[in-house]
XYZ file of C-alpha atoms in Angstrom:
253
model
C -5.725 -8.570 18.193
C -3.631 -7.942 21.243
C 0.106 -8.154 20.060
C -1.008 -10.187 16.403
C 2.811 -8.630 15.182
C 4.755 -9.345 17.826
C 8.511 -7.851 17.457
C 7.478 -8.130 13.427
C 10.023 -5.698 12.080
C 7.717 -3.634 9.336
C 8.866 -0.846 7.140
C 5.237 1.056 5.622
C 5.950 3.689 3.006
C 3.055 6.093 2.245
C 2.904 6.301 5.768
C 1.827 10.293 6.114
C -1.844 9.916 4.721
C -4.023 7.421 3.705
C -4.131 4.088 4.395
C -0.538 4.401 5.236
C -0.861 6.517 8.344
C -3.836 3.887 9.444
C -1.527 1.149 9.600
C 1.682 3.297 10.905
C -0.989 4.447 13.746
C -2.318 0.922 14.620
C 0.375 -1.527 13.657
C 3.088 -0.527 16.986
C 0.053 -1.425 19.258
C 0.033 -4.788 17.923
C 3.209 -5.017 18.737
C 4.923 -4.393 15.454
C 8.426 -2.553 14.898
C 7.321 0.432 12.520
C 9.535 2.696 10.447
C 6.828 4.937 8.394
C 8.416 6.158 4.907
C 6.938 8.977 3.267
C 8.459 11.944 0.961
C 6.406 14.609 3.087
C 8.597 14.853 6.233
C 6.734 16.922 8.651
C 3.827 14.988 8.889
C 5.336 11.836 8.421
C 7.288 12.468 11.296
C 4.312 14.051 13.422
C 2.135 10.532 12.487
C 5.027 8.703 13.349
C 5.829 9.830 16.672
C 3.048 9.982 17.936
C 2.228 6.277 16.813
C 5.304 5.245 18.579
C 7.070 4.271 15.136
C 10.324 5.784 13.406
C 9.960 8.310 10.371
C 12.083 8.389 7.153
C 11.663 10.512 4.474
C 11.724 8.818 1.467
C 11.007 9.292 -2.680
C 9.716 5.744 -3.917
C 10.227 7.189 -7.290
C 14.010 7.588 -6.784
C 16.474 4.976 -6.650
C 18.832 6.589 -4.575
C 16.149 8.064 -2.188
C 14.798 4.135 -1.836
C 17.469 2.205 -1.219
C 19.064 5.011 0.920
C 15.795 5.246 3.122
C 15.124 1.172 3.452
C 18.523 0.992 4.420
C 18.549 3.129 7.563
C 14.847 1.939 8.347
C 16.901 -1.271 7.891
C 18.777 -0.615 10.336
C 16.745 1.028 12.989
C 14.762 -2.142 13.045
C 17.660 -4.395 13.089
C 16.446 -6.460 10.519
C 13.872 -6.600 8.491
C 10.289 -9.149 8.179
C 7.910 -6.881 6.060
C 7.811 -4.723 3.295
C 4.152 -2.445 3.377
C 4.058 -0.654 0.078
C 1.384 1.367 0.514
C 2.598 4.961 -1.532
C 0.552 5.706 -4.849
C -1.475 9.012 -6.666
C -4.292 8.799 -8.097
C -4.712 11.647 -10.109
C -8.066 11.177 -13.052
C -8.775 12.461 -16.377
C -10.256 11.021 -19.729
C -7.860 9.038 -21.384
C -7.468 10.995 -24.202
C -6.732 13.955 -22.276
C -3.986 12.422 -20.235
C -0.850 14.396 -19.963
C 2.712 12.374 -20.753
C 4.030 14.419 -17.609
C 0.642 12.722 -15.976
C 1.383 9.671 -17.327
C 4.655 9.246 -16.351
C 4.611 10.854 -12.595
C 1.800 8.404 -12.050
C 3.476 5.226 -13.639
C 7.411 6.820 -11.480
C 5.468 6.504 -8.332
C 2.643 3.691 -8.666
C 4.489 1.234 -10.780
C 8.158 2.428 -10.483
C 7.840 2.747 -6.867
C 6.751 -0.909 -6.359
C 9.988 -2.265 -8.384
C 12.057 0.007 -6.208
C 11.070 -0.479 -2.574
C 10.539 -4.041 -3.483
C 14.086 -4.643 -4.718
C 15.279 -2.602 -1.977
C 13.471 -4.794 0.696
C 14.256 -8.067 -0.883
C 18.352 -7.809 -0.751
C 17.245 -7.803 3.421
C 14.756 -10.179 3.395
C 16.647 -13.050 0.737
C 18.442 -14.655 3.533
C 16.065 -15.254 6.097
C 12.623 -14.334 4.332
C 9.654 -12.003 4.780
C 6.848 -10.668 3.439
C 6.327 -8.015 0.559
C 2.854 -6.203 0.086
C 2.020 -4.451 -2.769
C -1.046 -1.959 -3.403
C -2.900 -3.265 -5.938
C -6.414 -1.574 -7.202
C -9.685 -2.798 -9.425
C -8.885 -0.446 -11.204
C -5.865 -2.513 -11.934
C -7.847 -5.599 -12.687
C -10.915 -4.512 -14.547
C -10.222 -0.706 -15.130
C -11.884 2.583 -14.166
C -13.200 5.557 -16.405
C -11.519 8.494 -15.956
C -8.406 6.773 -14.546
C -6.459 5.380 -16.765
C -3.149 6.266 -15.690
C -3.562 4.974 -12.367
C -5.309 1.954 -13.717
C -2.462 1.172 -15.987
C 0.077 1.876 -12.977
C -1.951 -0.543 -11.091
C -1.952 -3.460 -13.642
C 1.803 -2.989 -13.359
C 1.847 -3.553 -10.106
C -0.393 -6.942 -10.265
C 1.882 -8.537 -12.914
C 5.268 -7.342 -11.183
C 3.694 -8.720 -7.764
C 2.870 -12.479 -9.277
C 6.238 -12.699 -11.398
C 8.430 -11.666 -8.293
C 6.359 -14.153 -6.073
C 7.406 -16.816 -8.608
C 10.919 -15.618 -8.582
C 11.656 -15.161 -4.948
C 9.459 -18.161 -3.181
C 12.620 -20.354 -3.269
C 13.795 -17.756 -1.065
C 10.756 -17.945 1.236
C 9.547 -14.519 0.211
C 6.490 -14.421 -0.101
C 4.809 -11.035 -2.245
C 0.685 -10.222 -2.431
C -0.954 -7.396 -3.288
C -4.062 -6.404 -1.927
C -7.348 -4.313 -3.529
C -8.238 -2.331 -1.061
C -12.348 -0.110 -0.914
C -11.209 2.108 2.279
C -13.148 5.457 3.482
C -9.720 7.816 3.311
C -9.339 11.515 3.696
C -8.818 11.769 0.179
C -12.251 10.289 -0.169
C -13.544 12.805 2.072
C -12.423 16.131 -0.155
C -13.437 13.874 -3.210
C -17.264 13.713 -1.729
C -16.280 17.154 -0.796
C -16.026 18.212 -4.080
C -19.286 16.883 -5.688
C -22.295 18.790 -5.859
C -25.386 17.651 -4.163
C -26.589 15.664 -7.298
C -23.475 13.869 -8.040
C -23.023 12.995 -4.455
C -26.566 11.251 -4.655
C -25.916 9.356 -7.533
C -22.502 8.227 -6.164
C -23.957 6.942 -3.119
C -26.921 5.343 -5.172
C -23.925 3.751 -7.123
C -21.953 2.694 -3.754
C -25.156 0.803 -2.199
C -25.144 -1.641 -5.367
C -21.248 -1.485 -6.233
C -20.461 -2.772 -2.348
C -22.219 -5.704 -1.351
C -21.305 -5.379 2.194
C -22.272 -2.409 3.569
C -22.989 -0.323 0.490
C -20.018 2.288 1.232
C -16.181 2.187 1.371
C -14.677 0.347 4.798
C -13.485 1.433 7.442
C -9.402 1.745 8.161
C -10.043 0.311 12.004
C -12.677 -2.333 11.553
C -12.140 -3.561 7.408
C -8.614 -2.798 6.722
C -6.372 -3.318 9.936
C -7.331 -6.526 10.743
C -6.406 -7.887 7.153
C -3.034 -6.022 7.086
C -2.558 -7.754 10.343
C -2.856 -11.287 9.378
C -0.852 -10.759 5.910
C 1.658 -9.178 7.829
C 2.207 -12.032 9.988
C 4.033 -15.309 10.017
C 0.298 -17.558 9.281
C 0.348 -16.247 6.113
C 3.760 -17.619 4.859
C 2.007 -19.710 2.496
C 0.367 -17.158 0.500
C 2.364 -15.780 -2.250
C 1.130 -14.245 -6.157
C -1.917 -13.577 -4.579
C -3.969 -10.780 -5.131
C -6.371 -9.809 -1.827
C -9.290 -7.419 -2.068
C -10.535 -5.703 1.238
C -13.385 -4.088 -0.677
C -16.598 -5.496 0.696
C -17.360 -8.151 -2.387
C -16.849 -5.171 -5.491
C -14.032 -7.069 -6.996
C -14.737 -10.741 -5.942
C -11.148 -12.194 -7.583
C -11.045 -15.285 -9.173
């Protein structure tokens, strides 16, 4: 994939943990322009620099913070091709149980977030296009016990990503969202936290829920490579769309 995002200008918030920091760390030696956005500013800025990207800090849950942030990324880059929206919690509970101060933190940053970095990108990307992408989840699609918050947050984000796509196409803006299964750190303390028995049964679960492999992907190998190519100009013609990188769970129709 040597140089696959050549002088692509990309702006990737979340870009401190997670998925985030694995496309901040990989996407400048592809070639790409990065400015990583993140509302944790010391290791934003530590990920960043030593990726060979720019840092922000940035609240996708706050107007002001957003449009403030995109524009100086904005402007660093000098110019703008595409918008990684990669920020999101995930915090669980039974849906009874659910906090509204939960509730509403999760929808601010999952489903809030998305309309706000999205706007922000598009008044830079209207004239001459680009490419918006949005993290979707299954949990978004087909729902998932014990997070119904996030799930809800997510669905938001599906039906906001096909509805812009439809809006802004006739400015060749193209907006997907992808599904993404990827082995995290966060996934690490979550295995971390199970006891010896539940960690057997969720790995019993994994090796039927994940056709390929049996187990979350990798961020190098599964997840990079994708990001890649839907960051890049061949896949202008791809717009709505909704892309898991799961190994086969969701299998969208």
């Amino acid at each position: 994939m040597l140089e696959t995002l050549k002088d692509r200008r990309i702006i990737i918030t979340g870009g401190a943990s997670g998925m985030g920091e694995g496309l901040v760390r990989a996407f400048p030696g592809l070639g790409a322009e990065v400015v990583s956005l993140d509302i944790s500013e010391r290791q934003g800025r530590e990920i960043a620099e030593e990726s060979k990207a720019q840092f922000v800090q940035c609240d996708v849950a706050d107007q002001q913070s957003v449009e403030k942030a995109v524009a100086q990324a904005v402007d660093t880059l000098g110019g703008l091709d595409v918008l990684i929206h990669a920020a999101g919690i995930a915090p669980g509970g039974a849906a009874e149980e659910i906090p509204l101060e939960t509730w509403n933190r999760v929808m601010n940053i999952n489903a809030t977030g998305t309309f706000l970095t999205n706007q922000a990108a598009f008044r830079y990307l209207k004239d001459d296009g680009g490419q918006i992408i949005n993290f979707a989840s299954a949990a978004g699609v087909q729902g998932l016990k014990n997070k119904a918050a996030y799930s809800a947050s997510k669905g938001a984000v599906i039906a906001w990503t096909r509805t812009a796509a439809q809006e802004w196409a006739k400015y060749g803006v193209t907006v997907n969202a992808i599904a993404p299964a990827i082995w995290t750190p966060m996934y690490d303390k979550t295995r971390a936290s199970m006891t010896a028995e539940q960690l057997a049964a969720h790995d019993a679960y994994m090796a039927t829920a994940v056709p390929l492999g049996g187990k979350l992907g990798d961020v190098e190998r599964d997840f990079v490579p994708v990001m890649a190519f839907l960051s890049n100009e061949g896949a202008r013609f791809m717009t709505g769309q909704v892309f898991p990188i799961d190994g086969g769970t969701l299998m969208m129709r």
